[in-house]
Coordinates of C-alpha atoms in Angstrom, one line a residue:
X1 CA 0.0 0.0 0.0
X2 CA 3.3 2.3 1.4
X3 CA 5.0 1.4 -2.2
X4 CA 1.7 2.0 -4.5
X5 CA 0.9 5.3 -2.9
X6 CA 4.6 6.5 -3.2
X7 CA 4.0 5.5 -6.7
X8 CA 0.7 7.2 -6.8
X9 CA 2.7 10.5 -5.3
X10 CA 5.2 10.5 -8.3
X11 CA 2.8 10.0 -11.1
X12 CA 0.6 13.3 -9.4
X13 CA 3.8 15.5 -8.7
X14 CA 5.0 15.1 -12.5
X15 CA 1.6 15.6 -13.6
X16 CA 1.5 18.5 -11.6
X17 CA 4.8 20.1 -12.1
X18 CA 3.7 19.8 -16.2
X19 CA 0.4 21.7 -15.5
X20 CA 2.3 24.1 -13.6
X21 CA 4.3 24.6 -16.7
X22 CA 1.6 25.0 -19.2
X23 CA -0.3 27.3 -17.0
X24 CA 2.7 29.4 -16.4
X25 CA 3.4 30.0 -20.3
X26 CA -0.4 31.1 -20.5
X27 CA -0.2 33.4 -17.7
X28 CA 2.9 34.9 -19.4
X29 CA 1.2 34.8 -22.8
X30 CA -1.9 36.8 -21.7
X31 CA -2.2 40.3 -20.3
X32 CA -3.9 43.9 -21.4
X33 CA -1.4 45.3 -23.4
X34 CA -0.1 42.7 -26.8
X35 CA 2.7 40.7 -26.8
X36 CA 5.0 40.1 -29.3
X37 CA 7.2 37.1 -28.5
X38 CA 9.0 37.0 -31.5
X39 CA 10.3 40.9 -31.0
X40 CA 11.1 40.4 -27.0
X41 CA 14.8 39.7 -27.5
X42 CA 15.0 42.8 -30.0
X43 CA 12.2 45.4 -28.8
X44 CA 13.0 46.8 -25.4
X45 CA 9.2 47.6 -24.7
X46 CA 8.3 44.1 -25.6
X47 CA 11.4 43.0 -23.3
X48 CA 10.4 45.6 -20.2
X49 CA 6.7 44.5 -20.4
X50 CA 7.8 40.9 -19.6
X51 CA 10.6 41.2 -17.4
X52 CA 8.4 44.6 -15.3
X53 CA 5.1 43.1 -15.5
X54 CA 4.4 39.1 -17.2
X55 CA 7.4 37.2 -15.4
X56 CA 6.9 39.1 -11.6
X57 CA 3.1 38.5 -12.0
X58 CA 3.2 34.9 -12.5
X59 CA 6.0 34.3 -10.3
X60 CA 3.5 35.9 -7.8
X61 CA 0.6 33.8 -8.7
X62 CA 2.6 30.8 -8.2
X63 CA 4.8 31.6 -4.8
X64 CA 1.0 32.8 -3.1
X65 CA -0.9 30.0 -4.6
X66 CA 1.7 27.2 -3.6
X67 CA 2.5 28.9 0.2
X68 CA -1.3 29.2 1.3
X69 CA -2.1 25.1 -0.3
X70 CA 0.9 24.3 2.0
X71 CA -0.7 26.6 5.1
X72 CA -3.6 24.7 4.9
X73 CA -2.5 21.3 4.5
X74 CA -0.3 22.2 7.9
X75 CA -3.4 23.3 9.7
X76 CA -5.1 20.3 8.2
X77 CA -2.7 17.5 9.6
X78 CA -2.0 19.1 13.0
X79 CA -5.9 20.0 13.8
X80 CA -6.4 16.4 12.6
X81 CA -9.9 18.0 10.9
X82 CA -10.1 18.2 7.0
X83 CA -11.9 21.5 7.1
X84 CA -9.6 23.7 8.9
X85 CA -7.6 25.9 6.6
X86 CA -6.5 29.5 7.1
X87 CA -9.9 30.5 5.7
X88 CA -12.0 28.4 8.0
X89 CA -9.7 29.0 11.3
X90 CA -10.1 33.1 11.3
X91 CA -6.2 33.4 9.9
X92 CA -6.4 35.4 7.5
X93 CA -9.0 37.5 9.0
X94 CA -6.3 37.8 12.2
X95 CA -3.5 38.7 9.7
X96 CA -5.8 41.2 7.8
X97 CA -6.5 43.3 11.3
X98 CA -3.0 42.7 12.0
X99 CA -2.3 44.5 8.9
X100 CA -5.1 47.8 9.4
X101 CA -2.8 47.9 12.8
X102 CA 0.5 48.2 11.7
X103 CA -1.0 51.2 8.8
X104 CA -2.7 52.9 11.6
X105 CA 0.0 52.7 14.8
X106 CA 3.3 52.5 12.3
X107 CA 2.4 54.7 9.4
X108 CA 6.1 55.0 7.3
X109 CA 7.3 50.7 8.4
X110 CA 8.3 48.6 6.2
X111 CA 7.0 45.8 4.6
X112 CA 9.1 43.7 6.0
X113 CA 7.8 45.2 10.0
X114 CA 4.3 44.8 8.6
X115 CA 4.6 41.2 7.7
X116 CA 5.8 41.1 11.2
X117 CA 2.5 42.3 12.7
X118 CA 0.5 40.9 10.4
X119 CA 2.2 37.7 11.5
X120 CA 1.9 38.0 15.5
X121 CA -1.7 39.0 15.3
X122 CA -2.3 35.8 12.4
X123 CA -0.3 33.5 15.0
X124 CA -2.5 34.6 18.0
X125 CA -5.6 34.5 15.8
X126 CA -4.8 30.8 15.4
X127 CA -3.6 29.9 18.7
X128 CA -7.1 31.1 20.0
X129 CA -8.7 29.4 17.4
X130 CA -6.7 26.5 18.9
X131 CA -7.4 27.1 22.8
X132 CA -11.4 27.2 22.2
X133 CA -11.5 24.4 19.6
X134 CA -9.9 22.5 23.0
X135 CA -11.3 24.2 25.6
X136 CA -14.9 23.4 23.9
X137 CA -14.4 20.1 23.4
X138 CA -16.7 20.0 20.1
X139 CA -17.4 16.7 19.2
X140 CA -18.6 17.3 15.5
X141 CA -15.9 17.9 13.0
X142 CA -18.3 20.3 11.2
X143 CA -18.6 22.2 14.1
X144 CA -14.9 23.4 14.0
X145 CA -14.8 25.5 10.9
X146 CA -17.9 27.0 12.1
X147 CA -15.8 27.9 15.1
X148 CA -13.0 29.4 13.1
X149 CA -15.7 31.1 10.5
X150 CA -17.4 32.9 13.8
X151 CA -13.7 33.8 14.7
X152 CA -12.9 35.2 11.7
X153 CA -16.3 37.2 11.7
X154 CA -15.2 38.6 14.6
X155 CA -11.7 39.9 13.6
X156 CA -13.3 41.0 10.4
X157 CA -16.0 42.6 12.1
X158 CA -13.4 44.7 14.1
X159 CA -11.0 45.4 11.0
X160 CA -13.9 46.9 9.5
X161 CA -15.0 48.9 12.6
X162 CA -11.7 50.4 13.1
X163 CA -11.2 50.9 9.8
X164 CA -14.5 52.9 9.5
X165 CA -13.4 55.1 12.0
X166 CA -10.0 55.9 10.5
X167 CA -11.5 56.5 7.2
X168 CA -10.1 53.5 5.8
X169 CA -12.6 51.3 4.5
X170 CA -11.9 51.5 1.3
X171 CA -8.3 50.7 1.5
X172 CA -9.0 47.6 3.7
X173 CA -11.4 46.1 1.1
X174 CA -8.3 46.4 -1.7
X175 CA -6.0 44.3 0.9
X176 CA -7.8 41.8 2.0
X177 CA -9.1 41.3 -2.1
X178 CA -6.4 38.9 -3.2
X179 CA -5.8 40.7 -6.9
X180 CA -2.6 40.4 -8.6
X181 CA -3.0 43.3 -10.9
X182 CA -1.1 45.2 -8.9
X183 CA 1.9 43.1 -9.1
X184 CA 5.2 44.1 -11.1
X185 CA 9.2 44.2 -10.7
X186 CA 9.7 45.4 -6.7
X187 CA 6.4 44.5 -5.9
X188 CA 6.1 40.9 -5.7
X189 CA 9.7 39.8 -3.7
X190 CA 8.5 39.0 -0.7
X191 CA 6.3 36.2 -1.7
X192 CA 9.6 34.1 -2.1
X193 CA 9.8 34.3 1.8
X194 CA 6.5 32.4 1.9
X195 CA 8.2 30.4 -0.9
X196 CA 10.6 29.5 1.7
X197 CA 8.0 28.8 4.5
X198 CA 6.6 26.2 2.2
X199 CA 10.2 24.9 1.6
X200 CA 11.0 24.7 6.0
X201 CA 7.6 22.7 6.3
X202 CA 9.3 20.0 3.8
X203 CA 11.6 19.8 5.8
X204 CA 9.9 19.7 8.9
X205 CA 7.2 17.0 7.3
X206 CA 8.3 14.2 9.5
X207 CA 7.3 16.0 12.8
X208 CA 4.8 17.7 11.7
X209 CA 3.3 13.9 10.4
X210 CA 3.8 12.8 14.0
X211 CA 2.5 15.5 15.8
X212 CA -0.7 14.9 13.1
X213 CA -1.0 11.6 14.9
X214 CA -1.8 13.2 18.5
X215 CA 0.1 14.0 21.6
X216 CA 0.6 10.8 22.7
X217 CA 2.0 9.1 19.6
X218 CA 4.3 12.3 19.0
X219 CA 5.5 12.0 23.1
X220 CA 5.7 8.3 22.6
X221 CA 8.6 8.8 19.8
X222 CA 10.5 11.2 21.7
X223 CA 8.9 14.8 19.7
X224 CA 8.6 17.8 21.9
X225 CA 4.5 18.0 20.8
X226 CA 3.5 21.8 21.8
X227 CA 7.1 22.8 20.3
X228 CA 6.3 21.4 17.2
X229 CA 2.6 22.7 17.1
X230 CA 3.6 26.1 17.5
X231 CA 6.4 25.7 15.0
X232 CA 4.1 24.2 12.0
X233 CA 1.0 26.7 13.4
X234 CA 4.1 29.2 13.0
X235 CA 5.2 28.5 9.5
X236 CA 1.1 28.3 8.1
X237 CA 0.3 31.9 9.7
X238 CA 3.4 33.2 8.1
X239 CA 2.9 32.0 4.8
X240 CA -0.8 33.7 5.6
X241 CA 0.4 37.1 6.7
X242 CA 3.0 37.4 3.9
X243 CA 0.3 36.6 1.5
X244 CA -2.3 39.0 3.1
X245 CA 0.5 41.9 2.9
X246 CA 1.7 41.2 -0.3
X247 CA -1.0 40.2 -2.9
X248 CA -4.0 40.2 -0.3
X249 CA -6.7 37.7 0.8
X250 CA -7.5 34.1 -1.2
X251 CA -10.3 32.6 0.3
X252 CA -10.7 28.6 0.6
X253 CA -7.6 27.9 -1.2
X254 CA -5.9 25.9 1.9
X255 CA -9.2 23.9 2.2
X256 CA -9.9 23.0 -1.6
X257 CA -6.1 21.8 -2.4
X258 CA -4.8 19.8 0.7
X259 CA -8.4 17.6 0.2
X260 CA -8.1 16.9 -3.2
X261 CA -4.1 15.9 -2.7
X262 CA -4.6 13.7 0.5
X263 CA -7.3 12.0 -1.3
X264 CA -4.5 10.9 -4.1
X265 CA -1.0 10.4 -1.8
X266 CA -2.6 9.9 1.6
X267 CA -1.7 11.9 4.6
X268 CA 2.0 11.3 4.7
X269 CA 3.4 15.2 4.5
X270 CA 6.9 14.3 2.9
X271 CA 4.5 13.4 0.0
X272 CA 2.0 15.4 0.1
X273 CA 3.5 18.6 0.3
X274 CA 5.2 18.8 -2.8
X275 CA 2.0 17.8 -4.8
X276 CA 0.1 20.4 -2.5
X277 CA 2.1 23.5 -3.5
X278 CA 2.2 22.6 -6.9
X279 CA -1.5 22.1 -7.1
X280 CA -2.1 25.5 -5.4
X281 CA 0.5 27.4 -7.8
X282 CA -2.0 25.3 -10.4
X283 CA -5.4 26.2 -8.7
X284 CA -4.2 29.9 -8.5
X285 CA -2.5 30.1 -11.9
X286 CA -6.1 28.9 -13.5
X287 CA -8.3 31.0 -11.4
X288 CA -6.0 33.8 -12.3
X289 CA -6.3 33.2 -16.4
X290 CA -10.0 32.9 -15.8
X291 CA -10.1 36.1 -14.1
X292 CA -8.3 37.7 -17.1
X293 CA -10.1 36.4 -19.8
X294 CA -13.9 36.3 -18.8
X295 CA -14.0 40.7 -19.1
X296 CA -10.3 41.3 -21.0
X297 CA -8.9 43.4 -21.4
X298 CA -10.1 44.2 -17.7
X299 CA -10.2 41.0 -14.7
X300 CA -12.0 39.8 -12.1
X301 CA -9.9 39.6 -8.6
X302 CA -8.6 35.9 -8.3
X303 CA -10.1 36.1 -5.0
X304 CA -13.6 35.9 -6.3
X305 CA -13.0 33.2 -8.2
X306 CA -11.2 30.8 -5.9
X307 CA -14.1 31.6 -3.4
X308 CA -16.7 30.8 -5.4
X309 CA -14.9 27.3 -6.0
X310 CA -13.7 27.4 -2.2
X311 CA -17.4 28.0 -1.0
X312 CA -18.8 25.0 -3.2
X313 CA -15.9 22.5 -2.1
X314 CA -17.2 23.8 1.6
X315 CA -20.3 22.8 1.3
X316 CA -19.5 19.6 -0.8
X317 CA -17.4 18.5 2.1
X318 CA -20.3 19.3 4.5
X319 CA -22.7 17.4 2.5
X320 CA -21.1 14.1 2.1
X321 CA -19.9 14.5 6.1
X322 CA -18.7 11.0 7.0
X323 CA -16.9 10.1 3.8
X324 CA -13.0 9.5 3.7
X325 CA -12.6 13.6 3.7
X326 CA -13.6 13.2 7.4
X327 CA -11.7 11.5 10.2
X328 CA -13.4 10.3 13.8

């Protein structure tokens, strides 16, 4: 069974990888203004527009989509519940008033400082999502989402309050609206740090698998458990915040991906995580082309398209409640 899902892994990540690929090339290959591929190597516009604007975008598209597949299948194994994701566990809603706070209190920071705050107020927006989920003792999987959708209502609620009062409404709607439009050279670079947050949770798949199993198994095999929790809870709300800061919200994307890949590979992270990240740089890639092309030469936010999908995975997963997406 090990052997023919390791097989089953291989066959997935190559036909992944080559979807990637193709995706990529369209992403490049479409875009408001015309492209002339045979005049890029000879035309310095045709050169500066890919280069400035094709090559950063996609770059973007795939870093965010791959990071937040990864930040949900994290959540995913250590909550031990298919439907948590950063979505359904408030987040990004966290890391979005983390953001409003960092534009109110810390005008002229960084990006790199706002990350940072976005990031402690995404970590703590998690960890409470955590300590109720515990502290409740709910016994219906369903129920735990719900949880983490209430939460998020809440920081969202209070993002929005605040930012009502500071005459900011407007600009909070354009950050947490995951819309790479925006995106160009020197506007896009910090996505490779969430690159790299995927990349540490490879590394740290092992543990993170046995802390999956419970307290006791992870104890039993000699794995400091609440270390290890906060470490991969660390890794999935930064991957959110630098997302949220970056490129903005996308909605359902670490519920719809990690699903679909442990239904394939299984629940074993060292081969599940490659497959995941390249089937969120897929999911993200496609809902991005769609966006383009439905109203070019304008676009629909790739937010609203991945929620739309994300919202009917949701409530697939709710309906057929008991299948293998669910574990007792």
């Amino acid at each position: 069974m090990t052997s023919l899902r390791g097989r089953t892994a291989a066959v997935t990540l190559g036909v992944a990888a080559a979807v990637v690929a193709l995706l990529a090339v369209a992403s490049l290959a479409v875009g408001a203004a015309t492209l002339d591929w045979g005049a890029v190597l000879t035309d310095p516009e045709q050169l500066r527009l890919v280069t400035v604007s094709r090559i950063p975008r996609t770059a973007a598209v795939i870093l965010a989509g791959a990071a937040m597949a990864v930040a949900g299948l994290i959540m995913q194994a250590l909550t031990r519940n298919r439907y948590v994701a950063p979505t359904t566990a408030g987040t990004i809603d966290a890391a979005g008033l983390g953001v409003l706070v960092a534009v109110l209190l810390f005008a002229g920071a960084s990006v790199m400082a706002k990350i940072g705050i976005a990031l402690v107020f995404a970590f703590a927006g998690t960890a409470l999502f955590l300590l109720l989920v515990e502290r409740l003792r709910l016994r219906e999987m369903i129920m735990v989402p719900l949880l983490g959708l209430v939460l998020g209502g809440i920081f969202r609620a209070t993002t929005e309050m605040i930012a009502y009062r500071a005459n900011l409404t407007q600009t909070v709607q354009v950050w947490m609206n995951g819309d790479f439009s925006g995106v160009i050279e020197g506007r896009y670079e910090t996505l490779w740090l969430a690159g790299a947050a995927a990349a540490a949770a490879y590394l740290m798949a092992h543990h993170l698998t046995a802390a999956g199993m419970g307290r006791e198994i992870a104890t039993s095999v000699g794995l400091p458990y609440r270390a290890t929790l906060a470490a991969g809870l660390g890794v999935a709300s930064f991957a959110t915040a630098v997302v949220v800061v970056t490129v903005g919200a996308i909605p359902f994307l670490g519920l719809i991906v990690p699903n679909v890949v442990t239904l394939l590979v299984g629940d074993n992270l060292r081969r599940a995580l490659p497959v995941t990240a390249l089937g969120g740089a897929a999911l993200v890639l496609a809902c991005d082309l769609i966006g383009r092309l439905v109203i070019h030469p304008y676009e629909i936010p790739v937010s609203s398209v991945v929620g739309v999908l994300g919202a009917g995975v949701l409530l697939a997963l709710i309906l057929r409640k008991g299948n293998r997406f669910a574990r007792a």
